PDB file of C-alpha atoms in Angstrom:
ATOM      1  CA  GLU A   1      81.175  82.146  78.051  1.00 74.00           C
ATOM      2  CA  PRO A   2      83.312  82.915  81.432  1.00 77.00           C
ATOM      3  CA  GLU A   3      84.575  79.932  82.800  1.00 90.00           C
ATOM      4  CA  VAL A   4      86.369  79.499  86.503  1.00 94.00           C
ATOM      5  CA  THR A   5      90.127  78.021  85.263  1.00 95.00           C
ATOM      6  CA  GLN A   6      93.034  76.350  87.293  1.00 96.00           C
ATOM      7  CA  THR A   7      96.102  75.405  87.500  1.00 96.00           C
ATOM      8  CA  PRO A   8      97.692  73.487  86.951  1.00 96.00           C
ATOM      9  CA  SER A   9      96.232  71.204  86.051  1.00 95.00           C
ATOM     10  CA  HIS A  10      98.152  68.126  87.927  1.00 96.00           C
ATOM     11  CA  GLN A  11     100.572  68.296  90.237  1.00 97.00           C
ATOM     12  CA  VAL A  12     102.646  66.058  92.270  1.00 97.00           C
ATOM     13  CA  THR A  13     104.451  66.277  95.478  1.00 97.00           C
ATOM     14  CA  GLN A  14     106.097  64.940  97.868  1.00 97.00           C
ATOM     15  CA  MET A  15     104.062  63.840 101.907  1.00 97.00           C
ATOM     16  CA  GLY A  16     105.595  66.850 103.224  1.00 97.00           C
ATOM     17  CA  GLN A  17     106.190  69.781 100.662  1.00 97.00           C
ATOM     18  CA  GLU A  18     103.874  72.137 100.577  1.00 97.00           C
ATOM     19  CA  VAL A  19     101.551  72.702  97.584  1.00 98.00           C
ATOM     20  CA  ILE A  20      99.266  76.205  96.039  1.00 97.00           C
ATOM     21  CA  LEU A  21      96.217  75.290  93.656  1.00 97.00           C
ATOM     22  CA  ARG A  22      95.215  78.494  91.664  1.00 97.00           C
ATOM     23  CA  CYS A  23      91.842  79.571  90.288  1.00 97.00           C
ATOM     24  CA  VAL A  24      90.670  82.512  88.650  1.00 96.00           C
ATOM     25  CA  PRO A  25      87.074  82.710  89.827  1.00 94.00           C
ATOM     26  CA  ILE A  26      84.485  84.250  86.995  1.00 92.00           C
ATOM     27  CA  SER A  27      85.251  87.698  86.668  1.00 89.00           C
ATOM     28  CA  ASN A  28      82.137  89.315  88.064  1.00 86.00           C
ATOM     29  CA  HIS A  29      81.813  86.610  90.625  1.00 89.00           C
ATOM     30  CA  LEU A  30      81.779  86.877  94.547  1.00 87.00           C
ATOM     31  CA  TYR A  31      81.642  84.046  96.638  1.00 89.00           C
ATOM     32  CA  PHE A  32      84.794  81.600  95.834  1.00 92.00           C
ATOM     33  CA  TYR A  33      84.454  77.398  97.891  1.00 94.00           C
ATOM     34  CA  TRP A  34      87.339  75.290  97.217  1.00 97.00           C
ATOM     35  CA  TYR A  35      85.926  71.307  96.919  1.00 97.00           C
ATOM     36  CA  ARG A  36      87.434  67.888  97.306  1.00 97.00           C
ATOM     37  CA  GLN A  37      87.548  64.572  95.307  1.00 95.00           C
ATOM     38  CA  ILE A  38      88.898  61.150  96.246  1.00 95.00           C
ATOM     39  CA  LEU A  39      89.152  59.193  93.906  1.00 90.00           C
ATOM     40  CA  GLY A  40      86.348  57.768  92.460  1.00 86.00           C
ATOM     41  CA  GLN A  41      83.829  58.998  95.913  1.00 90.00           C
ATOM     42  CA  LYS A  42      81.455  62.328  96.397  1.00 91.00           C
ATOM     43  CA  VAL A  43      82.727  65.752  95.984  1.00 95.00           C
ATOM     44  CA  GLU A  44      82.760  67.065  99.366  1.00 96.00           C
ATOM     45  CA  PHE A  45      83.360  71.009 100.276  1.00 95.00           C
ATOM     46  CA  LEU A  46      85.799  72.114 101.969  1.00 96.00           C
ATOM     47  CA  VAL A  47      85.765  76.295 102.450  1.00 95.00           C
ATOM     48  CA  SER A  48      83.653  79.370 101.031  1.00 91.00           C
ATOM     49  CA  PHE A  49      85.056  82.758 101.016  1.00 91.00           C
ATOM     50  CA  TYR A  50      84.071  85.941 100.741  1.00 87.00           C
ATOM     51  CA  ASN A  51      84.938  89.600 101.098  1.00 85.00           C
ATOM     52  CA  ASN A  52      88.160  88.400 101.770  1.00 88.00           C
ATOM     53  CA  GLU A  53      87.350  85.890 104.734  1.00 89.00           C
ATOM     54  CA  ILE A  54      86.575  82.572 105.317  1.00 92.00           C
ATOM     55  CA  SER A  55      82.695  82.147 105.220  1.00 87.00           C
ATOM     56  CA  GLU A  56      82.610  78.293 106.471  1.00 88.00           C
ATOM     57  CA  LYS A  57      84.545  75.536 106.566  1.00 92.00           C
ATOM     58  CA  SER A  58      85.124  72.099 106.859  1.00 93.00           C
ATOM     59  CA  GLU A  59      86.292  69.794 109.498  1.00 93.00           C
ATOM     60  CA  ILE A  60      88.730  68.398 106.567  1.00 94.00           C
ATOM     61  CA  PHE A  61      90.050  72.313 106.456  1.00 96.00           C
ATOM     62  CA  ASP A  62      92.378  72.075 109.275  1.00 93.00           C
ATOM     63  CA  ASP A  63      95.289  74.525 109.897  1.00 93.00           C
ATOM     64  CA  GLN A  64      97.381  72.791 107.037  1.00 95.00           C
ATOM     65  CA  PHE A  65      95.012  73.994 104.819  1.00 97.00           C
ATOM     66  CA  SER A  66      94.523  78.205 104.099  1.00 97.00           C
ATOM     67  CA  VAL A  67      93.105  79.795 101.550  1.00 96.00           C
ATOM     68  CA  GLU A  68      94.065  83.834 100.022  1.00 94.00           C
ATOM     69  CA  ARG A  69      92.626  85.813  97.469  1.00 91.00           C
ATOM     70  CA  PRO A  70      96.049  87.318  96.619  1.00 86.00           C
ATOM     71  CA  ASP A  71      94.366  90.052  93.802  1.00 86.00           C
ATOM     72  CA  GLY A  72      91.407  91.100  92.225  1.00 77.00           C
ATOM     73  CA  SER A  73      91.961  87.680  90.321  1.00 86.00           C
ATOM     74  CA  ASN A  74      93.314  84.661  91.788  1.00 92.00           C
ATOM     75  CA  PHE A  75      91.826  82.182  94.545  1.00 95.00           C
ATOM     76  CA  THR A  76      94.203  79.879  95.629  1.00 97.00           C
ATOM     77  CA  LEU A  77      94.300  76.771  98.409  1.00 98.00           C
ATOM     78  CA  LYS A  78      97.651  75.853 100.212  1.00 97.00           C
ATOM     79  CA  ILE A  79      98.627  73.009 101.897  1.00 97.00           C
ATOM     80  CA  ARG A  80     101.499  73.210 103.860  1.00 96.00           C
ATOM     81  CA  SER A  81     102.643  69.593 104.485  1.00 95.00           C
ATOM     82  CA  THR A  82     100.616  67.391 102.167  1.00 96.00           C
ATOM     83  CA  LYS A  83      99.805  63.988 103.533  1.00 96.00           C
ATOM     84  CA  LEU A  84      99.389  60.607 101.204  1.00 96.00           C
ATOM     85  CA  GLU A  85      95.629  61.251 102.557  1.00 95.00           C
ATOM     86  CA  ASP A  86      95.451  64.739 100.433  1.00 97.00           C
ATOM     87  CA  SER A  87      96.091  63.159  97.168  1.00 97.00           C
ATOM     88  CA  ALA A  88      92.448  64.100  95.643  1.00 97.00           C
ATOM     89  CA  MET A  89      90.971  65.832  93.035  1.00 96.00           C
ATOM     90  CA  TYR A  90      90.703  69.815  93.839  1.00 98.00           C
ATOM     91  CA  PHE A  91      87.977  71.629  92.241  1.00 97.00           C
ATOM     92  CA  CYS A  92      87.769  75.178  92.601  1.00 97.00           C
ATOM     93  CA  ALA A  93      83.989  76.975  92.118  1.00 94.00           C
ATOM     94  CA  SER A  94      82.331  80.362  92.165  1.00 92.00           C
ATOM     95  CA  SER A  95      78.794  82.166  92.601  1.00 88.00           C
ATOM     96  CA  GLU A  96      77.295  85.347  92.023  1.00 83.00           C
ATOM     97  CA  TRP A  97      74.828  86.655  94.308  1.00 70.00           C
ATOM     98  CA  SER A  98      72.569  88.450  91.898  1.00 49.00           C
ATOM     99  CA  ASP A  99      68.453  87.453  92.603  1.00 47.00           C
ATOM    100  CA  GLY A 100      69.236  85.072  95.795  1.00 49.00           C
ATOM    101  CA  THR A 101      70.510  82.330  93.444  1.00 60.00           C
ATOM    102  CA  ASP A 102      73.440  80.566  93.922  1.00 72.00           C
ATOM    103  CA  THR A 103      74.982  78.295  91.002  1.00 85.00           C
ATOM    104  CA  GLN A 104      78.332  77.603  91.904  1.00 89.00           C
ATOM    105  CA  TYR A 105      79.838  76.994  88.412  1.00 91.00           C
ATOM    106  CA  PHE A 106      82.707  75.055  88.857  1.00 94.00           C
ATOM    107  CA  GLY A 107      86.355  74.692  88.059  1.00 95.00           C
ATOM    108  CA  PRO A 108      88.495  71.779  85.862  1.00 94.00           C
ATOM    109  CA  GLY A 109      90.065  70.840  88.471  1.00 96.00           C
ATOM    110  CA  THR A 110      93.340  69.512  89.536  1.00 97.00           C
ATOM    111  CA  ARG A 111      94.611  66.577  90.740  1.00 97.00           C
ATOM    112  CA  LEU A 112      97.568  66.177  93.361  1.00 98.00           C
ATOM    113  CA  THR A 113      99.440  63.715  94.049  1.00 97.00           C
ATOM    114  CA  VAL A 114     101.582  63.015  96.730  1.00 97.00           C
ATOM    115  CA  LEU A 115     104.125  60.480  96.837  1.00 96.00           C
TER     116      LEU A 115
ATOM    117  CA  ALA B   1      72.020  68.324 109.098  1.00 75.00           C
ATOM    118  CA  GLN B   2      71.491  68.111 104.878  1.00 86.00           C
ATOM    119  CA  LYS B   3      72.227  64.656 103.090  1.00 93.00           C
ATOM    120  CA  VAL B   4      71.868  63.453  99.276  1.00 96.00           C
ATOM    121  CA  THR B   5      71.288  59.500  98.857  1.00 97.00           C
ATOM    122  CA  GLN B   6      71.956  58.714  94.953  1.00 97.00           C
ATOM    123  CA  ALA B   7      70.647  54.699  95.991  1.00 96.00           C
ATOM    124  CA  GLN B   8      71.697  54.156  92.514  1.00 97.00           C
ATOM    125  CA  THR B   9      75.913  52.962  92.135  1.00 95.00           C
ATOM    126  CA  GLU B  10      75.687  52.076  88.506  1.00 97.00           C
ATOM    127  CA  ILE B  11      73.318  52.312  85.609  1.00 97.00           C
ATOM    128  CA  SER B  12      74.578  50.655  82.147  1.00 97.00           C
ATOM    129  CA  VAL B  13      71.519  50.929  79.380  1.00 97.00           C
ATOM    130  CA  VAL B  14      71.677  51.112  75.680  1.00 97.00           C
ATOM    131  CA  GLU B  15      71.354  53.671  73.089  1.00 97.00           C
ATOM    132  CA  LYS B  16      68.324  55.395  72.817  1.00 97.00           C
ATOM    133  CA  GLU B  17      66.476  53.847  76.098  1.00 97.00           C
ATOM    134  CA  ASP B  18      64.994  56.011  78.194  1.00 97.00           C
ATOM    135  CA  VAL B  19      66.803  56.450  81.926  1.00 97.00           C
ATOM    136  CA  THR B  20      66.119  57.493  85.463  1.00 97.00           C
ATOM    137  CA  LEU B  21      68.849  58.726  88.545  1.00 98.00           C
ATOM    138  CA  ASP B  22      67.098  59.050  91.871  1.00 97.00           C
ATOM    139  CA  CYS B  23      67.971  61.721  94.318  1.00 98.00           C
ATOM    140  CA  VAL B  24      66.590  62.058  98.218  1.00 98.00           C
ATOM    141  CA  TYR B  25      67.356  64.502 100.454  1.00 97.00           C
ATOM    142  CA  GLU B  26      66.864  65.448 103.759  1.00 95.00           C
ATOM    143  CA  THR B  27      67.172  68.684 105.441  1.00 90.00           C
ATOM    144  CA  ARG B  28      65.527  70.554 108.058  1.00 87.00           C
ATOM    145  CA  ASP B  29      65.559  74.453 105.968  1.00 83.00           C
ATOM    146  CA  THR B  30      62.290  75.067 104.825  1.00 82.00           C
ATOM    147  CA  THR B  31      63.988  77.200 101.497  1.00 82.00           C
ATOM    148  CA  TYR B  32      66.790  74.829  99.918  1.00 86.00           C
ATOM    149  CA  TYR B  33      68.029  75.057  96.501  1.00 88.00           C
ATOM    150  CA  LEU B  34      68.775  71.268  94.402  1.00 91.00           C
ATOM    151  CA  PHE B  35      71.198  70.472  91.869  1.00 93.00           C
ATOM    152  CA  TRP B  36      72.358  68.208  89.175  1.00 96.00           C
ATOM    153  CA  TYR B  37      75.776  68.371  87.728  1.00 96.00           C
ATOM    154  CA  LYS B  38      77.649  66.051  85.365  1.00 96.00           C
ATOM    155  CA  GLN B  39      81.201  64.678  85.825  1.00 94.00           C
ATOM    156  CA  PRO B  40      81.683  63.406  82.257  1.00 94.00           C
ATOM    157  CA  PRO B  41      85.429  61.378  81.656  1.00 91.00           C
ATOM    158  CA  SER B  42      86.851  63.996  81.784  1.00 90.00           C
ATOM    159  CA  GLY B  43      86.958  64.810  84.868  1.00 89.00           C
ATOM    160  CA  GLU B  44      85.940  68.916  84.757  1.00 91.00           C
ATOM    161  CA  LEU B  45      81.861  69.431  86.798  1.00 93.00           C
ATOM    162  CA  VAL B  46      79.011  70.365  84.794  1.00 93.00           C
ATOM    163  CA  PHE B  47      76.235  72.218  85.528  1.00 92.00           C
ATOM    164  CA  LEU B  48      73.059  70.942  84.334  1.00 94.00           C
ATOM    165  CA  ILE B  49      69.943  72.197  86.567  1.00 90.00           C
ATOM    166  CA  ARG B  50      69.105  73.973  89.667  1.00 87.00           C
ATOM    167  CA  ARG B  51      65.953  74.269  91.530  1.00 88.00           C
ATOM    168  CA  ASN B  52      64.542  76.079  95.089  1.00 85.00           C
ATOM    169  CA  SER B  53      62.220  74.659  97.199  1.00 87.00           C
ATOM    170  CA  PHE B  54      59.015  76.455  96.722  1.00 85.00           C
ATOM    171  CA  ASP B  55      58.765  75.380  92.996  1.00 82.00           C
ATOM    172  CA  GLU B  56      57.756  71.974  92.429  1.00 81.00           C
ATOM    173  CA  GLN B  57      56.803  72.822  88.712  1.00 82.00           C
ATOM    174  CA  ASN B  58      58.947  70.043  86.682  1.00 84.00           C
ATOM    175  CA  GLU B  59      61.255  70.888  84.305  1.00 85.00           C
ATOM    176  CA  ILE B  60      62.306  69.448  80.412  1.00 86.00           C
ATOM    177  CA  SER B  61      65.179  71.064  78.687  1.00 88.00           C
ATOM    178  CA  GLY B  62      65.855  69.023  75.372  1.00 93.00           C
ATOM    179  CA  ARG B  63      66.010  65.338  76.240  1.00 94.00           C
ATOM    180  CA  TYR B  64      66.921  65.846  79.807  1.00 94.00           C
ATOM    181  CA  SER B  65      63.954  66.346  82.943  1.00 93.00           C
ATOM    182  CA  TRP B  66      63.696  67.196  86.151  1.00 93.00           C
ATOM    183  CA  ASN B  67      60.721  65.068  88.411  1.00 94.00           C
ATOM    184  CA  PHE B  68      60.744  67.684  92.155  1.00 94.00           C
ATOM    185  CA  GLN B  69      58.668  66.622  94.499  1.00 93.00           C
ATOM    186  CA  LYS B  70      58.931  67.896  97.945  1.00 92.00           C
ATOM    187  CA  SER B  71      56.246  65.432  99.040  1.00 92.00           C
ATOM    188  CA  THR B  72      59.005  62.612  99.248  1.00 95.00           C
ATOM    189  CA  SER B  73      61.978  64.800  99.139  1.00 95.00           C
ATOM    190  CA  SER B  74      63.238  63.630  95.291  1.00 96.00           C
ATOM    191  CA  PHE B  75      64.432  64.994  92.894  1.00 96.00           C
ATOM    192  CA  ASN B  76      64.857  62.915  90.424  1.00 96.00           C
ATOM    193  CA  PHE B  77      66.322  63.619  86.721  1.00 96.00           C
ATOM    194  CA  THR B  78      65.140  61.504  83.325  1.00 96.00           C
ATOM    195  CA  ILE B  79      67.152  61.286  80.300  1.00 96.00           C
ATOM    196  CA  THR B  80      65.330  60.815  77.199  1.00 96.00           C
ATOM    197  CA  ALA B  81      66.969  58.333  74.210  1.00 97.00           C
ATOM    198  CA  SER B  82      69.660  58.167  76.175  1.00 97.00           C
ATOM    199  CA  GLN B  83      73.345  58.917  73.951  1.00 97.00           C
ATOM    200  CA  VAL B  84      76.670  57.351  74.105  1.00 96.00           C
ATOM    201  CA  VAL B  85      77.842  60.766  75.581  1.00 96.00           C
ATOM    202  CA  ASP B  86      75.448  60.609  78.233  1.00 97.00           C
ATOM    203  CA  SER B  87      77.949  58.289  79.848  1.00 97.00           C
ATOM    204  CA  ALA B  88      78.527  59.886  82.773  1.00 97.00           C
ATOM    205  CA  VAL B  89      78.990  60.369  86.736  1.00 96.00           C
ATOM    206  CA  TYR B  90      75.415  62.654  87.254  1.00 97.00           C
ATOM    207  CA  PHE B  91      75.600  63.937  90.708  1.00 96.00           C
ATOM    208  CA  CYS B  92      73.067  65.622  93.039  1.00 97.00           C
ATOM    209  CA  ALA B  93      73.874  67.834  95.010  1.00 94.00           C
ATOM    210  CA  LEU B  94      71.724  70.443  97.926  1.00 92.00           C
ATOM    211  CA  SER B  95      72.633  73.935  99.383  1.00 87.00           C
ATOM    212  CA  GLU B  96      70.839  75.611 101.983  1.00 77.00           C
ATOM    213  CA  SER B  97      69.923  79.051 103.710  1.00 60.00           C
ATOM    214  CA  PHE B  98      70.444  81.188 100.394  1.00 52.00           C
ATOM    215  CA  TYR B  99      68.788  83.620 101.668  1.00 52.00           C
ATOM    216  CA  THR B 100      70.437  84.562 104.466  1.00 51.00           C
ATOM    217  CA  GLY B 101      73.128  85.800 101.913  1.00 50.00           C
ATOM    218  CA  ALA B 102      75.400  83.361 102.881  1.00 54.00           C
ATOM    219  CA  ASN B 103      78.400  81.142 100.490  1.00 59.00           C
ATOM    220  CA  SER B 104      75.699  78.531 100.250  1.00 77.00           C
ATOM    221  CA  LYS B 105      77.824  75.201 100.071  1.00 86.00           C
ATOM    222  CA  LEU B 106      77.312  72.521  98.415  1.00 90.00           C
ATOM    223  CA  THR B 107      76.334  68.813  99.869  1.00 92.00           C
ATOM    224  CA  PHE B 108      77.060  66.385  96.672  1.00 95.00           C
ATOM    225  CA  GLY B 109      75.676  62.807  96.797  1.00 96.00           C
ATOM    226  CA  LYS B 110      78.155  59.969  95.859  1.00 95.00           C
ATOM    227  CA  GLY B 111      76.917  60.179  92.142  1.00 96.00           C
ATOM    228  CA  ILE B 112      75.507  57.989  89.410  1.00 97.00           C
ATOM    229  CA  THR B 113      77.969  56.627  87.583  1.00 97.00           C
ATOM    230  CA  LEU B 114      75.663  56.408  83.570  1.00 98.00           C
ATOM    231  CA  SER B 115      76.520  54.142  81.190  1.00 97.00           C
ATOM    232  CA  VAL B 116      74.702  53.991  77.687  1.00 97.00           C
ATOM    233  CA  ARG B 117      76.732  51.509  75.642  1.00 96.00           C
ATOM    234  CA  PRO B 118      76.146  52.059  71.946  1.00 95.00           C
TER     235      PRO B 118
END
């Protein structure tokens, strides 16, 4: 069964460093998302992406964040200068617009730890 | 603005008990989707069910069943004869505007931690 994959599974970085989180969405999916979950809290929407453009972004997704689809398979989230409060689990998701449904399938997540 | 409330934070049951996880939502849209996701201790988010706002039929899948009631804006999830493997955090989520063709962000509740003891 096709699945969303994410790398790395765990990333440790120093405050102020740049990190890139990588995702490979399900191959025939056209809509991509990033969410984050601070430890013990709910899952929060960051950004959605379609046709090489950001469709919507949340207040969390400030200028320190960017997304890119550098090739036909990868979808990346970049944090330019990490802060302690960026420590969280980051989930990538993708969906296929087929019959009007929009079920988002999630990857296993990348746990980001900022020291 | 859309909102999902999962008032229960933690539930502990003994194996084989039935358990119901509550979800109440708020939305101004007439067209929306409701979801349940499971997050086992390993951390991934596993899709369980999607229900659209026009379909109020209850659904059963094995030991899982869902009760959608628009009148009370609730979408409750029942696990029958719970098992230890059901121990996880369960999230209810809402998305709007799927018919517009736009990406539909998910708004999650805070999740319910279910512990099933042997």
